[in-house]
Amino acid sequence: MNLARSAGALRTGVYLTPRILGASCKSINLTHGVRLFHANKICRDSYEEEKATLDEIHKLMKPQDFQVADKIRNIGISAHIDSGKTTFTERVLYYTGRIKAIHEVRGRDNVGAKMDHMDLEREKGITIQSAATFCSWDKDNKNYHFNLIDTPGHIDFTIEVERALRVLDGAVLVVCAVSGVQSQTVTVDRQMRRYNIPRITFINKMDRMGANPFRAVDQIHSKLKIPAAVLQVPIGLESDLEGVVDIINRVALYNKGEHGEELVPGPVPENLKDVVEERRQILVETLADVDDEMAELFLEEQEPNVDQIKAAIRRATIARKFSPVLMGSALANTGIQPVLDAVVDYLPNPSQVLNTALDVANNEAKVNLVPSVTKPFLGLAFKLEEGQYGQLTYIRVYQGRLRKGTYITNVKSGKKIKVSRLVRMHSNDMEDVDEVGSGEICATFGIDCASGDTFCDGSVQYSMSSMYVPDAVVSLSVTPNSKDAGNFSKALNRFQKEDPTFRVKFDPESKQTIVSGMGELHLEIYVERMRREYNVECTTGKPQVSYRESVTIPAEFDYTHKKQSGGAGQYGRVIGTLAPAPEGNSNSNSFETAIVGGRIPDKYLAACGKGFDEACEKGPLIGHRVLGVDMLINDGAIHAVDSNELSFKTATMAAFRDSFLKAQPVILEPIMVVTVTSPNEFQGNVIGTLNKLQAMIQDTENGQDEFTMKAECPLSNMFGYATSLRASTQGKGEFTLEFSHYAPTAPNVQRDLIAEFQKRQQQQQQQKK
């Protein structure tokens, strides 16, 4: 093997596998490449297992199942805020013939982008709800069917990204050519990994000043830890962007016509020939690192042909070991059609993705789903919307087929429901269909269900695993101004059903309705939607932080609950220890028993567990949930007559409270990762505002025109930060917040919170008197 070539591969950020270096995993000692190599190995092992299972599933499929699946692509468009997802989707719909004209995202022409159909989305220029559509794309005289979901970029609407990725087979990750990999790009990457989603990367905004696609690729390597290589080289940059060069086929591609609808090939410009060959070599070397067949060619120093390169990219992308990178500008109508070709060429069809369910009738045994119309129907309701004809339920069909007029069963409730109408969604428009097959996404009306419910045809009882739902971090009190509580209740019930991260509870002490969500913007949008959609004007209280309570040292308890009220009384004694959870389990609570000789019967121990769960819901310090606590009951006593479940539940709750207060309790507050992006001249101002908020600056990245600063800050200090940031950066700065972890509050803050809680308790007691 040519050592100069291998050194070149390492220099360009490509990490070689042991197979190429002729070493075992343990003997590798490359400080530059170890971390990524290990990540690749884990990914490789996990996919190899999936591939073996998929090969077995394919034996159960018929030839027509493969023909149908081969023409379907289920893809999502994901990115950081303002990277151009919706603009990109608008061009995709135009080039595939789904819409007849291109409109602006902000809706200044009174139409707005097709996928942002809510008035709020058009006014604010952001995507709030993920929108589904379908379109067709012709390639090599074959017609391919795309089910496409445009997802929000803002962290407050992260559940929309979660639910979309849960049901998709691939994704297009949009990255800004100027800003590169940003905070939300990293979050989206983490979500894609959670659901094993292969991705194509599209570097957008190549026509903007400061665009640098190769820096963005380096950031994909360093920040996202996934091997990536460009498939294109730009012809010109910034305002001089003319088109792109396809380095695999060595052909230049220019977008002509009023909206770039005509793709015109041409020869590679002379000044780019060396760059094209260099980038082609880097592509081959990167593929050799992640694909065995390409590694063989590389070792034999053979020049791979176009088909071999494309096949290697497809294998490595589907195996989640590699991301092909394309580039262009959605706003300038440049480079979109090659992305659609890449979706067909490199992203998996439904038969190439492993989907599993749990057999409820067989102790929740894992079942591998077969994307065949001959198998029993199985579908997942992944999104709900209130439409003009009632609740609209989006369903991804994983197995079998769904026909209009047939009956389906909700696995959770056991209810049989008739499918009276079946539609394919095109943003807020719909197209009626009679039947939907495996791998498709559709919607139906008149089904009463919750987000995440599984439906089957009744012959099997399979349930799909649910999606990840993060905890709410901000709460608001909401009070309707009018006395018409009917619409207020309707709105809250609907929003709760649609969005699992939006939670509502009634506080009996303050007599207030408390709504909780992912951030200030999240709750602000829902309050605004209540006003617009339900004519309910609301008064909101000051945002409240979702604190948690915990302990720092172990404390023993020996509590006896006695109550005599004439006749049979209550008696229960519990002895044990309350301790902080071990490191690594600090985000959950655990209850254990170690009773010897039946000192407490099992039925009473179950009641003790219920008492523990109830006590954790409302901590003794300030009434917030308890986190990171382990309770062990190892002894106790019963009374032959007076002991019952209630006695032991009460004894456990009282023992919990007493020992909690002895175990040096602390109040935990949510710590957020705040990422601020602003022009360079305001860097001092931004540091000043963050220091005032007691933020700990973790990292600063200076670009040509702007900088990005990452810091950790308590959520309680972040309220109103948007206003102060605008003031200190002349309105040019922007920031994102993402929950990181819980950490103990400062002692003075803890004292103030406890004093405030006690004062509130006293006031409520006086009001009761």
PDB file of C-alpha atoms in Angstrom, residues 167-357:
ATOM      1  CA  VAL A 167     -41.272   6.954  11.366  1.00  0.00           C
ATOM      2  CA  LEU A 168     -38.823   7.918   8.607  1.00  0.00           C
ATOM      3  CA  ASP A 169     -36.193   5.805   6.848  1.00  0.00           C
ATOM      4  CA  GLY A 170     -33.720   8.548   5.890  1.00  0.00           C
ATOM      5  CA  ALA A 171     -33.101  12.269   6.183  1.00  0.00           C
ATOM      6  CA  VAL A 172     -31.554  15.273   4.508  1.00  0.00           C
ATOM      7  CA  LEU A 173     -29.506  17.252   7.039  1.00  0.00           C
ATOM      8  CA  VAL A 174     -29.329  20.879   5.899  1.00  0.00           C
ATOM      9  CA  VAL A 175     -26.195  22.767   7.032  1.00  0.00           C
ATOM     10  CA  CYS A 176     -25.572  26.487   6.484  1.00  0.00           C
ATOM     11  CA  ALA A 177     -22.430  27.117   4.372  1.00  0.00           C
ATOM     12  CA  VAL A 178     -21.593  30.191   6.479  1.00  0.00           C
ATOM     13  CA  SER A 179     -22.405  29.057  10.033  1.00  0.00           C
ATOM     14  CA  GLY A 180     -21.531  25.368   9.537  1.00  0.00           C
ATOM     15  CA  VAL A 181     -22.508  22.873  12.242  1.00  0.00           C
ATOM     16  CA  GLN A 182     -24.500  24.778  14.893  1.00  0.00           C
ATOM     17  CA  SER A 183     -25.977  23.813  18.250  1.00  0.00           C
ATOM     18  CA  GLN A 184     -29.286  22.517  16.904  1.00  0.00           C
ATOM     19  CA  THR A 185     -27.456  20.625  14.131  1.00  0.00           C
ATOM     20  CA  VAL A 186     -25.757  18.625  16.892  1.00  0.00           C
ATOM     21  CA  THR A 187     -29.145  18.012  18.575  1.00  0.00           C
ATOM     22  CA  VAL A 188     -30.719  16.844  15.304  1.00  0.00           C
ATOM     23  CA  ASP A 189     -27.703  14.569  14.708  1.00  0.00           C
ATOM     24  CA  ARG A 190     -28.269  13.031  18.154  1.00  0.00           C
ATOM     25  CA  GLN A 191     -31.960  12.452  17.312  1.00  0.00           C
ATOM     26  CA  MET A 192     -31.037  10.790  14.002  1.00  0.00           C
ATOM     27  CA  ARG A 193     -28.656   8.447  15.812  1.00  0.00           C
ATOM     28  CA  ARG A 194     -31.374   7.615  18.375  1.00  0.00           C
ATOM     29  CA  TYR A 195     -33.640   6.306  15.594  1.00  0.00           C
ATOM     30  CA  ASN A 196     -30.832   4.912  13.357  1.00  0.00           C
ATOM     31  CA  ILE A 197     -31.552   7.334  10.509  1.00  0.00           C
ATOM     32  CA  PRO A 198     -29.061   7.445   7.595  1.00  0.00           C
ATOM     33  CA  ARG A 199     -28.572  10.933   6.212  1.00  0.00           C
ATOM     34  CA  ILE A 200     -27.473  12.937   3.199  1.00  0.00           C
ATOM     35  CA  THR A 201     -25.968  16.328   4.064  1.00  0.00           C
ATOM     36  CA  PHE A 202     -26.885  19.364   1.962  1.00  0.00           C
ATOM     37  CA  ILE A 203     -24.746  22.477   2.470  1.00  0.00           C
ATOM     38  CA  ASN A 204     -27.142  25.348   1.780  1.00  0.00           C
ATOM     39  CA  LYS A 205     -26.693  29.125   1.344  1.00  0.00           C
ATOM     40  CA  MET A 206     -23.624  28.780  -0.877  1.00  0.00           C
ATOM     41  CA  ASP A 207     -24.492  32.174  -2.389  1.00  0.00           C
ATOM     42  CA  ARG A 208     -24.078  34.008   0.929  1.00  0.00           C
ATOM     43  CA  MET A 209     -21.026  36.066   1.837  1.00  0.00           C
ATOM     44  CA  GLY A 210     -18.573  34.003   3.884  1.00  0.00           C
ATOM     45  CA  ALA A 211     -19.768  30.637   2.490  1.00  0.00           C
ATOM     46  CA  ASN A 212     -17.174  27.890   2.978  1.00  0.00           C
ATOM     47  CA  PRO A 213     -18.485  24.364   2.305  1.00  0.00           C
ATOM     48  CA  PHE A 214     -15.210  22.597   3.090  1.00  0.00           C
ATOM     49  CA  ARG A 215     -15.055  24.146   6.565  1.00  0.00           C
ATOM     50  CA  ALA A 216     -18.598  22.845   7.110  1.00  0.00           C
ATOM     51  CA  VAL A 217     -17.421  19.332   6.084  1.00  0.00           C
ATOM     52  CA  ASP A 218     -14.523  19.552   8.572  1.00  0.00           C
ATOM     53  CA  GLN A 219     -17.059  20.479  11.289  1.00  0.00           C
ATOM     54  CA  ILE A 220     -19.199  17.450  10.362  1.00  0.00           C
ATOM     55  CA  HIS A 221     -16.090  15.338  11.020  1.00  0.00           C
ATOM     56  CA  SER A 222     -15.106  17.054  14.254  1.00  0.00           C
ATOM     57  CA  LYS A 223     -18.482  17.895  15.836  1.00  0.00           C
ATOM     58  CA  LEU A 224     -20.831  15.185  14.535  1.00  0.00           C
ATOM     59  CA  LYS A 225     -18.161  12.445  14.510  1.00  0.00           C
ATOM     60  CA  ILE A 226     -19.347  10.909  11.255  1.00  0.00           C
ATOM     61  CA  PRO A 227     -17.127  10.379   8.179  1.00  0.00           C
ATOM     62  CA  ALA A 228     -18.326  12.614   5.332  1.00  0.00           C
ATOM     63  CA  ALA A 229     -17.009  13.644   1.931  1.00  0.00           C
ATOM     64  CA  VAL A 230     -18.249  15.989  -0.768  1.00  0.00           C
ATOM     65  CA  LEU A 231     -19.761  14.600  -3.971  1.00  0.00           C
ATOM     66  CA  GLN A 232     -19.667  18.062  -5.544  1.00  0.00           C
ATOM     67  CA  VAL A 233     -17.404  21.081  -5.869  1.00  0.00           C
ATOM     68  CA  PRO A 234     -18.949  24.566  -6.275  1.00  0.00           C
ATOM     69  CA  ILE A 235     -18.456  26.592  -9.457  1.00  0.00           C
ATOM     70  CA  GLY A 236     -17.829  29.983  -7.886  1.00  0.00           C
ATOM     71  CA  LEU A 237     -18.753  31.044  -4.361  1.00  0.00           C
ATOM     72  CA  GLU A 238     -20.930  33.679  -2.698  1.00  0.00           C
ATOM     73  CA  SER A 239     -22.446  36.032  -5.329  1.00  0.00           C
ATOM     74  CA  ASP A 240     -20.414  34.273  -8.075  1.00  0.00           C
ATOM     75  CA  LEU A 241     -22.082  30.862  -7.516  1.00  0.00           C
ATOM     76  CA  GLU A 242     -22.953  29.463 -10.938  1.00  0.00           C
ATOM     77  CA  GLY A 243     -23.476  25.759 -10.309  1.00  0.00           C
ATOM     78  CA  VAL A 244     -21.722  22.626  -9.057  1.00  0.00           C
ATOM     79  CA  VAL A 245     -19.371  19.968 -10.439  1.00  0.00           C
ATOM     80  CA  ASP A 246     -20.407  16.336  -9.929  1.00  0.00           C
ATOM     81  CA  ILE A 247     -17.007  14.830  -9.000  1.00  0.00           C
ATOM     82  CA  ILE A 248     -18.175  11.211  -9.449  1.00  0.00           C
ATOM     83  CA  ASN A 249     -19.218  11.689 -13.098  1.00  0.00           C
ATOM     84  CA  ARG A 250     -16.783  14.600 -13.654  1.00  0.00           C
ATOM     85  CA  VAL A 251     -19.490  16.822 -15.104  1.00  0.00           C
ATOM     86  CA  ALA A 252     -20.492  20.430 -14.368  1.00  0.00           C
ATOM     87  CA  LEU A 253     -24.202  21.079 -13.603  1.00  0.00           C
ATOM     88  CA  TYR A 254     -25.829  24.492 -14.171  1.00  0.00           C
ATOM     89  CA  ASN A 255     -29.380  25.490 -13.213  1.00  0.00           C
ATOM     90  CA  LYS A 256     -31.038  27.449 -16.027  1.00  0.00           C
ATOM     91  CA  GLY A 257     -34.545  28.826 -16.466  1.00  0.00           C
ATOM     92  CA  GLU A 258     -36.532  31.341 -14.420  1.00  0.00           C
ATOM     93  CA  HIS A 259     -36.497  29.181 -11.262  1.00  0.00           C
ATOM     94  CA  GLY A 260     -33.553  26.884 -12.056  1.00  0.00           C
ATOM     95  CA  GLU A 261     -35.898  24.143 -13.258  1.00  0.00           C
ATOM     96  CA  GLU A 262     -33.624  23.145 -16.148  1.00  0.00           C
ATOM     97  CA  LEU A 263     -30.445  21.252 -15.217  1.00  0.00           C
ATOM     98  CA  VAL A 264     -27.815  21.725 -17.947  1.00  0.00           C
ATOM     99  CA  PRO A 265     -24.638  19.559 -17.932  1.00  0.00           C
ATOM    100  CA  GLY A 266     -21.311  20.878 -19.192  1.00  0.00           C
ATOM    101  CA  PRO A 267     -17.569  20.239 -19.103  1.00  0.00           C
ATOM    102  CA  VAL A 268     -15.631  20.783 -15.863  1.00  0.00           C
ATOM    103  CA  PRO A 269     -14.104  24.309 -15.825  1.00  0.00           C
ATOM    104  CA  GLU A 270     -10.310  24.230 -16.318  1.00  0.00           C
ATOM    105  CA  ASN A 271      -9.574  26.033 -13.037  1.00  0.00           C
ATOM    106  CA  LEU A 272     -11.482  23.364 -11.067  1.00  0.00           C
ATOM    107  CA  LYS A 273     -10.046  20.171 -12.612  1.00  0.00           C
ATOM    108  CA  ASP A 274      -7.301  19.764  -9.978  1.00  0.00           C
ATOM    109  CA  VAL A 275      -9.740  20.407  -7.104  1.00  0.00           C
ATOM    110  CA  VAL A 276     -12.215  17.895  -8.561  1.00  0.00           C
ATOM    111  CA  GLU A 277      -9.546  15.169  -8.797  1.00  0.00           C
ATOM    112  CA  GLU A 278      -8.273  15.915  -5.284  1.00  0.00           C
ATOM    113  CA  ARG A 279     -11.787  15.781  -3.793  1.00  0.00           C
ATOM    114  CA  ARG A 280     -12.576  12.609  -5.767  1.00  0.00           C
ATOM    115  CA  GLN A 281      -9.505  10.960  -4.240  1.00  0.00           C
ATOM    116  CA  ILE A 282     -10.572  12.067  -0.734  1.00  0.00           C
ATOM    117  CA  LEU A 283     -14.037  10.593  -1.416  1.00  0.00           C
ATOM    118  CA  VAL A 284     -12.529   7.250  -2.461  1.00  0.00           C
ATOM    119  CA  GLU A 285     -10.209   7.182   0.577  1.00  0.00           C
ATOM    120  CA  THR A 286     -13.080   7.998   2.961  1.00  0.00           C
ATOM    121  CA  LEU A 287     -15.205   5.248   1.413  1.00  0.00           C
ATOM    122  CA  ALA A 288     -12.294   2.796   1.690  1.00  0.00           C
ATOM    123  CA  ASP A 289     -12.335   3.464   5.426  1.00  0.00           C
ATOM    124  CA  VAL A 290     -16.012   2.532   5.828  1.00  0.00           C
ATOM    125  CA  ASP A 291     -16.739   0.011   3.045  1.00  0.00           C
ATOM    126  CA  ASP A 292     -15.023  -3.356   2.612  1.00  0.00           C
ATOM    127  CA  GLU A 293     -15.409  -3.618  -1.165  1.00  0.00           C
ATOM    128  CA  MET A 294     -13.948  -0.151  -1.695  1.00  0.00           C
ATOM    129  CA  ALA A 295     -11.145  -1.037   0.734  1.00  0.00           C
ATOM    130  CA  GLU A 296     -10.217  -4.012  -1.476  1.00  0.00           C
ATOM    131  CA  LEU A 297      -9.961  -1.769  -4.542  1.00  0.00           C
ATOM    132  CA  PHE A 298      -7.992   0.789  -2.549  1.00  0.00           C
ATOM    133  CA  LEU A 299      -5.494  -1.813  -1.316  1.00  0.00           C
ATOM    134  CA  GLU A 300      -5.008  -3.075  -4.873  1.00  0.00           C
ATOM    135  CA  GLU A 301      -4.608   0.559  -5.996  1.00  0.00           C
ATOM    136  CA  GLN A 302      -7.327   0.170  -8.615  1.00  0.00           C
ATOM    137  CA  GLU A 303      -9.320   3.169  -9.857  1.00  0.00           C
ATOM    138  CA  PRO A 304     -13.018   2.512  -8.993  1.00  0.00           C
ATOM    139  CA  ASN A 305     -15.565   3.244 -11.714  1.00  0.00           C
ATOM    140  CA  VAL A 306     -18.711   5.373 -11.290  1.00  0.00           C
ATOM    141  CA  ASP A 307     -21.006   2.426 -10.479  1.00  0.00           C
ATOM    142  CA  GLN A 308     -18.598   1.065  -7.859  1.00  0.00           C
ATOM    143  CA  ILE A 309     -18.326   4.479  -6.146  1.00  0.00           C
ATOM    144  CA  LYS A 310     -22.128   4.938  -6.111  1.00  0.00           C
ATOM    145  CA  ALA A 311     -22.690   1.415  -4.785  1.00  0.00           C
ATOM    146  CA  ALA A 312     -20.136   2.002  -2.007  1.00  0.00           C
ATOM    147  CA  ILE A 313     -21.763   5.332  -1.051  1.00  0.00           C
ATOM    148  CA  ARG A 314     -25.180   3.652  -0.883  1.00  0.00           C
ATOM    149  CA  ARG A 315     -23.923   0.758   1.275  1.00  0.00           C
ATOM    150  CA  ALA A 316     -22.007   3.034   3.670  1.00  0.00           C
ATOM    151  CA  THR A 317     -24.842   5.588   3.941  1.00  0.00           C
ATOM    152  CA  ILE A 318     -27.497   2.963   4.678  1.00  0.00           C
ATOM    153  CA  ALA A 319     -25.127   1.387   7.236  1.00  0.00           C
ATOM    154  CA  ARG A 320     -24.905   4.855   8.918  1.00  0.00           C
ATOM    155  CA  LYS A 321     -21.103   4.880   8.573  1.00  0.00           C
ATOM    156  CA  PHE A 322     -20.907   7.753   6.092  1.00  0.00           C
ATOM    157  CA  SER A 323     -22.773  10.854   4.936  1.00  0.00           C
ATOM    158  CA  PRO A 324     -22.453  12.044   1.326  1.00  0.00           C
ATOM    159  CA  VAL A 325     -22.298  15.865   1.129  1.00  0.00           C
ATOM    160  CA  LEU A 326     -23.953  17.895  -1.620  1.00  0.00           C
ATOM    161  CA  MET A 327     -24.104  21.664  -1.914  1.00  0.00           C
ATOM    162  CA  GLY A 328     -26.047  24.535  -3.443  1.00  0.00           C
ATOM    163  CA  SER A 329     -28.433  27.334  -2.567  1.00  0.00           C
ATOM    164  CA  ALA A 330     -32.158  26.746  -2.179  1.00  0.00           C
ATOM    165  CA  LEU A 331     -32.950  30.478  -2.367  1.00  0.00           C
ATOM    166  CA  ALA A 332     -30.860  30.843  -5.554  1.00  0.00           C
ATOM    167  CA  ASN A 333     -32.475  27.673  -7.032  1.00  0.00           C
ATOM    168  CA  THR A 334     -29.093  25.952  -7.391  1.00  0.00           C
ATOM    169  CA  GLY A 335     -28.178  22.328  -6.732  1.00  0.00           C
ATOM    170  CA  ILE A 336     -31.570  20.963  -5.567  1.00  0.00           C
ATOM    171  CA  GLN A 337     -32.197  18.346  -8.293  1.00  0.00           C
ATOM    172  CA  PRO A 338     -28.916  16.467  -7.571  1.00  0.00           C
ATOM    173  CA  VAL A 339     -30.102  16.104  -3.938  1.00  0.00           C
ATOM    174  CA  LEU A 340     -33.284  14.405  -5.182  1.00  0.00           C
ATOM    175  CA  ASP A 341     -31.157  12.061  -7.307  1.00  0.00           C
ATOM    176  CA  ALA A 342     -28.995  11.369  -4.238  1.00  0.00           C
ATOM    177  CA  VAL A 343     -32.103  10.534  -2.168  1.00  0.00           C
ATOM    178  CA  VAL A 344     -32.958   7.864  -4.753  1.00  0.00           C
ATOM    179  CA  ASP A 345     -29.365   6.629  -5.110  1.00  0.00           C
ATOM    180  CA  TYR A 346     -28.166   6.619  -1.499  1.00  0.00           C
ATOM    181  CA  LEU A 347     -31.031   6.588   1.027  1.00  0.00           C
ATOM    182  CA  PRO A 348     -32.785   3.302   1.931  1.00  0.00           C
ATOM    183  CA  ASN A 349     -36.218   2.180   0.809  1.00  0.00           C
ATOM    184  CA  PRO A 350     -38.600   0.733   3.469  1.00  0.00           C
ATOM    185  CA  SER A 351     -37.391  -2.850   2.881  1.00  0.00           C
ATOM    186  CA  GLN A 352     -33.802  -1.882   3.806  1.00  0.00           C
ATOM    187  CA  VAL A 353     -34.622  -0.602   7.297  1.00  0.00           C
ATOM    188  CA  LEU A 354     -35.180  -2.917  10.260  1.00  0.00           C
ATOM    189  CA  ASN A 355     -38.390  -2.176  12.190  1.00  0.00           C
ATOM    190  CA  THR A 356     -39.393  -4.182  15.247  1.00  0.00           C
ATOM    191  CA  ALA A 357     -42.537  -4.424  17.348  1.00  0.00           C
TER     192      ALA A 357
END
